[in-house]
Tab-separated table of C-alpha atoms and ligand atoms in Angstrom:
chain	number	residue	atom	x	y	z
A	142	UNK	CA	91.090	65.496	128.289
A	143	UNK	CA	93.755	66.339	130.558
A	144	UNK	CA	96.725	64.717	132.255
A	145	UNK	CA	99.804	63.439	130.691
A	146	UNK	CA	99.825	61.010	127.873
A	147	UNK	CA	99.939	57.470	129.155
A	148	UNK	CA	102.407	55.754	127.097
A	149	UNK	CA	104.887	52.830	127.710
A	150	UNK	CA	105.145	52.362	123.670
A	151	UNK	CA	107.783	54.621	122.554
A	152	UNK	CA	107.404	56.316	119.318
A	153	UNK	CA	104.713	58.078	117.614
A	154	UNK	CA	101.047	57.090	119.132
A	155	UNK	CA	99.260	54.064	117.357
A	156	UNK	CA	95.576	52.937	117.558
A	157	UNK	CA	93.357	50.454	116.141
A	158	UNK	CA	91.772	52.509	113.290
A	159	UNK	CA	89.547	49.587	111.731
A	160	UNK	CA	87.818	46.566	113.146
A	161	UNK	CA	86.074	43.626	111.507
A	162	UNK	CA	85.133	39.856	112.041
A	163	UNK	CA	83.681	36.894	110.228
A	164	UNK	CA	81.633	33.732	111.133
A	165	UNK	CA	80.824	30.815	109.693
A	166	UNK	CA	76.971	30.384	109.267
A	167	UNK	CA	77.026	26.692	110.558
A	168	UNK	CA	76.058	26.391	114.357
A	169	UNK	CA	77.190	23.174	116.152
A	170	UNK	CA	75.563	22.971	119.537
A	171	UNK	CA	76.381	20.905	122.368
A	172	UNK	CA	73.443	18.797	121.935
A	173	UNK	CA	74.683	18.193	118.476
A	174	UNK	CA	78.009	16.975	119.820
A	175	UNK	CA	76.270	14.675	122.436
A	176	UNK	CA	74.401	13.076	119.765
A	177	UNK	CA	78.069	11.853	118.447
A	178	UNK	CA	80.386	11.917	121.405
A	179	UNK	CA	80.123	10.647	124.883
A	180	UNK	CA	79.319	13.914	126.052
A	181	UNK	CA	76.416	16.045	127.312
A	182	UNK	CA	75.459	19.903	127.223
A	183	UNK	CA	75.340	19.640	131.190
A	184	UNK	CA	78.965	18.638	131.064
A	185	UNK	CA	80.030	21.040	128.607
A	186	UNK	CA	78.175	24.191	130.090
A	187	UNK	CA	79.302	23.355	133.670
A	188	UNK	CA	82.957	22.802	133.065
A	189	UNK	CA	83.532	25.567	130.080
A	190	UNK	CA	80.308	28.013	129.781
A	191	UNK	CA	80.061	27.054	125.922
A	192	UNK	CA	76.766	26.147	124.595
A	193	UNK	CA	77.647	26.095	120.827
A	194	UNK	CA	80.329	27.139	118.404
A	195	UNK	CA	80.674	27.802	114.575
A	196	UNK	CA	82.084	25.449	111.840
A	197	UNK	CA	83.427	26.399	108.571
A	198	UNK	CA	81.934	24.857	105.574
A	199	UNK	CA	84.155	21.965	104.123
A	200	UNK	CA	86.770	23.191	101.905
A	201	UNK	CA	86.865	26.663	103.663
A	202	UNK	CA	90.285	27.335	105.167
A	203	UNK	CA	91.667	29.725	107.595
A	204	UNK	CA	92.600	32.221	105.099
A	205	UNK	CA	89.023	32.368	103.379
A	206	UNK	CA	87.541	33.336	106.842
A	207	UNK	CA	90.695	35.810	107.351
A	208	UNK	CA	89.863	37.497	103.912
A	209	UNK	CA	86.405	38.233	105.096
A	210	UNK	CA	87.448	39.630	108.437
A	211	UNK	CA	90.179	41.632	106.794
A	212	UNK	CA	87.900	43.142	104.115
A	213	UNK	CA	85.726	44.405	106.974
A	214	UNK	CA	88.252	45.743	108.783
A	215	UNK	CA	89.695	47.734	105.825
A	216	UNK	CA	86.294	48.918	104.955
A	217	UNK	CA	85.945	50.212	108.806
A	218	UNK	CA	89.408	51.781	108.472
A	219	UNK	CA	88.209	53.994	105.565
A	220	UNK	CA	91.950	53.059	104.009
A	221	UNK	CA	92.359	51.702	100.506
A	222	UNK	CA	94.017	48.153	100.483
A	223	UNK	CA	97.040	49.571	98.704
A	224	UNK	CA	97.969	51.767	101.941
A	225	UNK	CA	98.640	48.617	104.101
A	226	UNK	CA	102.504	48.312	104.609
A	227	UNK	CA	102.329	44.678	106.049
A	228	UNK	CA	99.796	41.710	106.611
A	229	UNK	CA	100.254	39.506	109.804
A	230	UNK	CA	97.911	36.500	110.364
A	231	UNK	CA	97.832	34.909	113.573
A	232	UNK	CA	96.656	31.411	113.698
A	233	UNK	CA	96.933	27.760	114.953
A	234	UNK	CA	95.277	26.375	111.863
A	235	UNK	CA	97.168	27.891	108.978
A	236	UNK	CA	95.964	27.029	105.444
A	237	UNK	CA	99.493	25.258	104.979
A	238	UNK	CA	103.115	24.902	106.812
A	239	UNK	CA	104.368	27.000	103.857
A	240	UNK	CA	103.564	29.594	102.539
A	241	UNK	CA	102.112	31.981	105.021
A	242	UNK	CA	98.611	32.106	105.283
A	243	UNK	CA	98.901	36.009	105.362
A	244	UNK	CA	100.326	35.941	101.790
A	245	UNK	CA	96.706	34.945	100.387
A	246	UNK	CA	94.970	37.226	102.670
A	247	UNK	CA	97.061	39.998	101.317
A	248	UNK	CA	96.575	38.827	97.590
A	249	UNK	CA	92.916	38.454	97.991
A	250	UNK	CA	92.443	41.766	99.728
A	251	UNK	CA	94.400	43.616	97.129
A	252	UNK	CA	97.064	44.808	99.629
A	253	UNK	CA	99.548	45.113	96.762
A	254	UNK	CA	102.094	47.017	98.553
A	255	UNK	CA	102.208	44.756	101.808
A	256	UNK	CA	104.488	42.251	103.121
A	257	UNK	CA	102.947	39.373	104.609
A	258	UNK	CA	103.652	36.869	107.348
A	259	UNK	CA	102.212	34.326	109.923
A	260	UNK	CA	102.447	34.452	113.686
A	261	UNK	CA	102.537	31.223	115.661
A	262	UNK	CA	102.192	31.677	119.339
A	263	UNK	CA	99.109	29.454	120.000
A	264	UNK	CA	95.998	31.148	120.818
A	265	UNK	CA	98.046	34.133	122.072
A	266	UNK	CA	99.057	34.839	118.558
A	267	UNK	CA	96.713	37.816	117.809
A	268	UNK	CA	98.384	39.821	120.954
A	269	UNK	CA	101.738	38.886	119.454
A	270	UNK	CA	100.818	40.070	116.000
A	271	UNK	CA	99.152	43.247	117.284
A	272	UNK	CA	102.427	44.139	119.548
A	273	UNK	CA	104.566	43.455	116.224
A	274	UNK	CA	102.050	45.666	114.311
A	275	UNK	CA	102.121	48.476	116.959
A	276	UNK	CA	105.857	48.471	117.235
A	277	UNK	CA	106.234	48.851	113.689
A	278	UNK	CA	103.831	51.752	112.925
A	279	UNK	CA	105.026	53.580	116.201
A	280	UNK	CA	108.656	53.290	114.810
A	281	UNK	CA	107.446	54.321	111.335
A	282	UNK	CA	108.593	51.065	109.590
A	283	UNK	CA	105.107	50.918	108.183
A	284	UNK	CA	102.059	53.472	108.403
A	285	UNK	CA	99.227	51.040	108.447
A	286	UNK	CA	99.282	47.190	109.158
A	287	UNK	CA	96.757	44.766	109.245
A	288	UNK	CA	96.367	42.184	111.727
A	289	UNK	CA	94.222	39.112	110.900
A	290	UNK	CA	93.230	36.153	113.630
A	291	UNK	CA	91.913	33.398	111.491
A	292	UNK	CA	90.902	29.999	112.482
A	293	UNK	CA	89.209	26.928	111.185
A	294	UNK	CA	90.292	24.651	114.182
A	295	UNK	CA	87.749	22.209	113.234
A	296	UNK	CA	90.090	20.700	110.898
A	297	UNK	CA	92.901	20.302	113.208
A	298	UNK	CA	90.619	18.796	116.022
A	299	UNK	CA	90.327	15.205	116.715
A	300	UNK	CA	86.664	14.759	116.658
A	301	UNK	CA	87.037	11.451	118.403
A	302	UNK	CA	88.527	13.170	121.720
A	303	UNK	CA	85.925	14.541	123.876
A	304	UNK	CA	88.507	16.305	125.762
A	305	UNK	CA	89.317	18.804	123.121
A	306	UNK	CA	86.595	18.783	120.553
A	307	UNK	CA	83.795	20.264	122.738
A	308	UNK	CA	86.019	23.331	123.390
A	309	UNK	CA	86.780	25.215	120.122
A	310	UNK	CA	85.103	27.020	117.045
A	311	UNK	CA	85.911	28.650	113.908
A	312	UNK	CA	86.066	32.193	113.202
A	313	UNK	CA	88.203	35.260	112.161
A	314	UNK	CA	88.568	38.939	113.340
A	315	UNK	CA	90.988	41.551	112.213
A	316	UNK	CA	92.210	45.135	113.089
A	317	UNK	CA	94.056	47.809	111.122
A	318	UNK	CA	96.975	49.371	113.389
A	319	UNK	CA	97.411	52.922	112.298
A	320	UNK	CA	99.057	56.462	113.766
A	321	UNK	CA	96.590	58.118	116.158
A	322	UNK	CA	94.932	60.740	113.594
A	323	UNK	CA	96.369	64.229	114.582
A	324	UNK	CA	92.783	65.659	114.852
A	325	UNK	CA	92.244	63.440	117.918
A	326	UNK	CA	95.763	63.744	119.523
A	327	UNK	CA	94.963	65.890	122.658
A	328	UNK	CA	97.870	64.691	124.519
A	329	UNK	CA	95.876	63.253	127.175
A	330	UNK	CA	93.379	60.610	128.129
A	331	UNK	CA	90.924	60.106	125.452
A	332	UNK	CA	93.265	60.445	122.251
A	333	UNK	CA	92.753	56.728	121.824
A	334	UNK	CA	96.245	54.701	121.463
A	335	UNK	CA	97.818	51.339	122.288
A	336	UNK	CA	99.597	51.957	125.694
A	337	UNK	CA	101.692	48.763	126.121
A	338	UNK	CA	102.371	45.076	126.263
A	339	UNK	CA	103.516	42.321	128.471
A	340	UNK	CA	104.447	39.252	126.447
A	341	UNK	CA	105.779	36.090	127.785
A	342	UNK	CA	106.498	32.167	126.944
A	343	UNK	CA	107.583	29.054	128.816
A	344	UNK	CA	108.799	26.472	126.629
A	345	UNK	CA	109.101	23.851	129.265
A	346	UNK	CA	105.316	23.461	128.902
A	347	UNK	CA	105.451	22.757	125.054
A	348	UNK	CA	103.682	19.484	125.279
A	349	UNK	CA	100.778	20.451	127.501
A	350	UNK	CA	99.103	21.731	124.519
A	351	UNK	CA	100.376	20.811	120.800
A	352	UNK	CA	99.678	19.341	117.204
A	353	UNK	CA	102.718	16.738	117.664
A	354	UNK	CA	103.257	15.537	113.994
A	355	UNK	CA	103.708	17.399	110.668
A	356	UNK	CA	106.637	19.487	111.485
A	357	UNK	CA	110.244	18.506	111.417
A	358	UNK	CA	110.206	17.115	114.919
A	359	UNK	CA	107.838	14.469	113.888
A	360	UNK	CA	107.461	14.407	110.078
A	361	UNK	CA	103.975	13.165	108.675
A	362	UNK	CA	104.209	9.390	108.184
A	363	UNK	CA	101.556	6.740	107.953
A	364	UNK	CA	102.374	6.093	111.790
A	365	UNK	CA	101.460	9.558	112.603
A	366	UNK	CA	98.393	9.382	110.886
A	367	UNK	CA	97.474	6.197	112.590
A	368	UNK	CA	98.306	7.468	115.767
A	369	UNK	CA	96.131	10.537	115.341
A	370	UNK	CA	99.152	12.955	115.704
A	371	UNK	CA	98.140	15.631	113.623
A	372	UNK	CA	95.499	16.520	115.734
A	373	UNK	CA	95.341	18.789	118.615
A	374	UNK	CA	96.403	17.160	121.892
A	375	UNK	CA	95.937	18.893	125.197
A	376	UNK	CA	96.360	18.306	128.889
A	377	UNK	CA	93.350	20.210	130.090
A	378	UNK	CA	94.172	20.488	133.866
A	379	UNK	CA	97.498	21.809	133.257
A	380	UNK	CA	96.480	24.243	130.975
A	381	UNK	CA	93.613	25.277	133.081
A	382	UNK	CA	96.047	25.908	136.151
A	383	UNK	CA	98.796	28.009	133.885
A	384	UNK	CA	95.983	30.230	132.558
A	385	UNK	CA	94.500	31.210	135.793
A	386	UNK	CA	97.676	32.269	137.284
A	387	UNK	CA	99.107	33.801	133.988
A	388	UNK	CA	96.265	36.079	133.297
A	389	UNK	CA	96.062	37.616	136.489
A	390	UNK	CA	100.048	38.165	136.434
A	391	UNK	CA	100.347	39.423	132.897
A	392	UNK	CA	97.573	41.491	133.211
A	393	UNK	CA	98.705	43.120	136.659
A	394	UNK	CA	102.310	43.633	134.910
A	395	UNK	CA	100.888	45.448	132.011
A	396	UNK	CA	98.882	47.853	134.220
A	397	UNK	CA	102.107	48.498	136.325
A	398	UNK	CA	104.256	49.257	133.203
A	399	UNK	CA	101.617	51.888	132.096
A	400	UNK	CA	101.167	53.143	135.740
A	401	UNK	CA	97.703	52.558	135.850
A	402	UNK	CA	95.392	50.088	138.058
A	403	UNK	CA	92.815	47.314	137.690
A	404	UNK	CA	90.356	50.303	138.813
A	405	UNK	CA	91.105	52.443	135.741
A	406	UNK	CA	90.146	49.382	133.302
A	407	UNK	CA	86.800	49.829	131.550
A	408	UNK	CA	86.533	46.610	129.555
A	409	UNK	CA	88.463	43.607	130.171
A	410	UNK	CA	88.706	41.197	127.095
A	411	UNK	CA	90.079	38.022	128.115
A	412	UNK	CA	90.872	35.046	125.284
A	413	UNK	CA	87.658	33.159	125.310
A	414	UNK	CA	88.839	29.847	126.435
A	415	UNK	CA	86.957	28.914	129.166
A	416	UNK	CA	84.420	30.705	131.490
A	417	UNK	CA	85.892	28.889	134.503
A	418	UNK	CA	89.236	30.111	133.791
A	419	UNK	CA	87.975	33.760	133.262
A	420	UNK	CA	86.017	33.624	136.391
A	421	UNK	CA	88.944	32.550	138.512
A	422	UNK	CA	91.314	34.918	136.930
A	423	UNK	CA	89.188	38.138	137.215
A	424	UNK	CA	88.813	37.061	140.920
A	425	UNK	CA	92.455	36.988	141.302
A	426	UNK	CA	92.917	40.167	139.680
A	427	UNK	CA	90.116	42.026	141.306
A	428	UNK	CA	88.150	43.035	138.229
A	429	UNK	CA	84.131	42.906	138.476
A	430	UNK	CA	82.450	40.650	135.886
A	431	UNK	CA	80.479	43.889	134.666
A	432	UNK	CA	83.791	44.988	133.326
A	433	UNK	CA	84.543	41.702	131.504
A	434	UNK	CA	83.602	40.908	128.151
A	435	UNK	CA	82.708	37.299	127.155
A	436	UNK	CA	81.065	35.531	124.223
A	437	UNK	CA	82.468	32.054	124.564
A	438	UNK	CA	79.013	30.674	125.093
A	439	UNK	CA	78.386	31.261	121.328
A	440	UNK	CA	81.423	30.663	119.755
A	441	UNK	CA	83.618	28.587	121.706
A	442	UNK	CA	87.288	29.006	121.920
A	443	UNK	CA	88.289	30.556	118.469
A	444	UNK	CA	91.869	30.793	119.274
A	445	UNK	CA	93.608	33.805	117.520
A	446	UNK	CA	90.214	35.012	116.624
A	447	UNK	CA	88.711	35.351	120.201
A	448	UNK	CA	89.835	38.839	121.025
A	449	UNK	CA	89.162	40.616	117.695
A	450	UNK	CA	85.774	39.060	117.571
A	451	UNK	CA	85.123	40.286	120.988
A	452	UNK	CA	86.143	43.719	120.199
A	453	UNK	CA	83.737	43.791	117.026
A	454	UNK	CA	80.774	42.498	118.997
A	455	UNK	CA	81.652	44.619	122.219
A	456	UNK	CA	81.773	47.890	119.819
A	457	UNK	CA	78.428	46.931	118.058
A	458	UNK	CA	77.013	46.548	121.638
A	459	UNK	CA	77.917	49.990	122.687
A	460	UNK	CA	80.372	48.595	125.236
A	461	UNK	CA	83.512	50.471	123.906
A	462	UNK	CA	83.588	54.123	123.884
A	463	UNK	CA	86.133	56.283	122.819
A	464	UNK	CA	88.431	56.938	125.835
A	465	UNK	CA	87.708	53.587	127.579
A	466	UNK	CA	90.750	51.831	128.922
A	467	UNK	CA	90.714	48.313	127.478
A	468	UNK	CA	92.947	45.295	128.618
A	469	UNK	CA	93.397	42.461	126.263
A	470	UNK	CA	94.561	39.050	127.545
A	471	UNK	CA	95.854	36.239	125.340
A	472	UNK	CA	97.251	32.925	126.495
A	473	UNK	CA	97.709	29.517	125.079
A	474	UNK	CA	100.340	26.880	123.556
A	475	UNK	CA	103.933	27.416	123.899
A	476	UNK	CA	103.166	28.039	126.634
A	477	UNK	CA	102.507	31.532	125.939
A	478	UNK	CA	100.879	34.808	127.055
A	479	UNK	CA	100.401	38.358	126.126
A	480	UNK	CA	98.465	41.227	127.706
A	481	UNK	CA	97.818	44.597	125.921
A	482	UNK	CA	96.530	47.799	127.244
A	483	UNK	CA	94.864	50.415	125.085
A	484	UNK	CA	92.927	53.472	125.155
A	485	UNK	CA	89.888	53.076	122.936
A	486	UNK	CA	89.308	55.324	120.124
A	487	UNK	CA	89.051	53.888	116.582
A	488	UNK	CA	91.032	56.454	114.049
A	489	UNK	CA	88.272	57.523	111.389
A	490	UNK	CA	85.515	57.118	113.668
A	491	UNK	CA	87.214	59.131	116.635
A	492	UNK	CA	87.968	62.011	114.115
A	493	UNK	CA	84.384	61.947	112.970
A	494	UNK	CA	82.739	61.958	116.402
A	495	UNK	CA	85.216	64.518	117.847
A	496	UNK	CA	84.745	66.711	114.861
B	106	COA	C1	89.387	20.597	129.415
B	106	COA	C2	88.522	20.937	130.798
B	106	COA	C3	87.233	21.606	130.609
B	106	COA	C4	88.294	19.425	131.643
B	106	COA	O1	87.751	19.971	132.947
B	106	COA	P1	88.230	19.150	134.060
B	106	COA	O2	87.490	19.473	135.372
B	106	COA	O3	89.669	19.362	134.137
B	106	COA	O4	88.027	17.600	133.684
B	106	COA	P2	88.946	16.444	133.456
B	106	COA	O5	89.818	16.484	132.503
B	106	COA	O6	89.713	16.344	134.839
B	106	COA	O7	88.126	15.450	133.401
B	106	COA	C5	86.821	14.847	134.407
B	106	COA	C6	86.427	13.918	133.791
B	106	COA	O8	85.408	14.332	132.774
B	106	COA	C7	85.578	13.405	131.404
B	106	COA	N1	85.515	14.243	130.390
B	106	COA	C8	86.568	14.833	129.687
B	106	COA	N2	85.753	15.586	128.656
B	106	COA	C9	84.591	15.463	128.688
B	106	COA	C10	83.720	15.818	127.866
B	106	COA	N3	83.598	16.578	126.842
B	106	COA	N4	82.346	15.284	128.102
B	106	COA	C11	81.953	14.447	129.202
B	106	COA	N5	83.205	13.854	130.085
B	106	COA	C12	84.213	14.626	129.608
B	106	COA	C13	87.034	12.919	131.733
B	106	COA	O9	87.172	11.871	130.921
B	106	COA	C14	87.034	12.554	133.134
B	106	COA	O10	86.570	11.604	133.453
B	106	COA	P3	87.008	10.325	134.716
B	106	COA	O11	86.852	11.207	135.888
B	106	COA	O12	85.913	9.263	134.555
B	106	COA	O13	88.232	10.184	134.014
B	106	COA	C15	89.421	21.901	131.888
B	106	COA	O14	90.669	21.177	132.024
B	106	COA	C16	89.731	23.001	131.116
B	106	COA	O15	89.089	24.021	130.863
B	106	COA	N6	91.231	23.333	130.671
B	106	COA	C17	91.758	24.129	130.007
B	106	COA	C18	91.376	23.985	128.330
B	106	COA	C19	91.551	25.301	127.690
B	106	COA	O16	91.227	26.273	127.830
B	106	COA	N7	92.616	25.093	126.501
B	106	COA	C20	93.210	26.094	125.659
B	106	COA	C21	93.632	27.301	126.198
B	106	COA	S1	94.219	28.267	124.963
């Protein structure tokens, strides 16, 4: 534990102090989809790497999944819900346009002292919400912020459109962002902590991936319903090209900002959109696949939930050790992207382990 403290995030050191996730029980396989759509397991597997996804029960909304994940993260953090100062929910499938999905999550979790708001940044929403939480805790505006990525994307998918219906799945993941506990602040590598972010957006690509109707640009009408414009529409090829180049570029930029290089990264956790995108991007970036976490074969693209879902599983599988350098990478509608570099060391657990 020596060397200078790595930080491009100013203020007090902050960390992920609690982690949790929730997945609905219903599994929808590629074969199930092939029975109702003109597609096949072979096509989906070869083009995306996805074998199955989870689908929420009818009547369950994004907040229901988010509440379950948030409760798990709160319990993992050891905090009482009333210690949370802000709840941020990142989602592309909010309960409603208003109010924020986060308001119900905060209420149901007993976060009685918390503000609540949603972040809309396509599938990059979780990384954006994490950056806001990290900045607020670092600056001392809040001590603990609950960040929830929650999606019931199955409600906004056009189940007659094989080009999108096969790609997505439902799920939720949550983290609690807190100050690094003093007991583990060594001043060098191994302290645990969020080091920096690289966020970006290119609005010229807004129509490449969108839900066209239901907002103020194209309000709901009989015509929008008939034209199926309340469902997600995507130009897959354009998204693919964008994602491959932005992952390599943004991941490289956050490493540079923090004075680190690809060879320092212990675990790369990219947004789980498509295995081909991940394979191409890591080749460009120069990260070996052994240091890349994927679980999209089981869950498909769960949008804002995909990164916290990966973190939860990676930790359970022993692939996240205190002091590991972890690179998170989100990308999606906007077009938007966001990379985050952090040194793993979950608050309470880190204190226990290090005595
Ligand atoms: C969607 C994606 C898998 C499609 O792969 P692709 O190789 O670009 O395929 P194309 O769209 O060119 O379509 C090729 C053919 O497959 C067909 N096709 C599309 N979806 C299909 C499906 N589910 N099953 C079978 N065939 C399908 C197309 O109709 C087309 O047929 P045609 O040649 O007769 O016209 C790929 O573009 C992709 O991964 N894009 C990124 C999507 C993404 O990750 N979005 C979320 C970002 S957060």
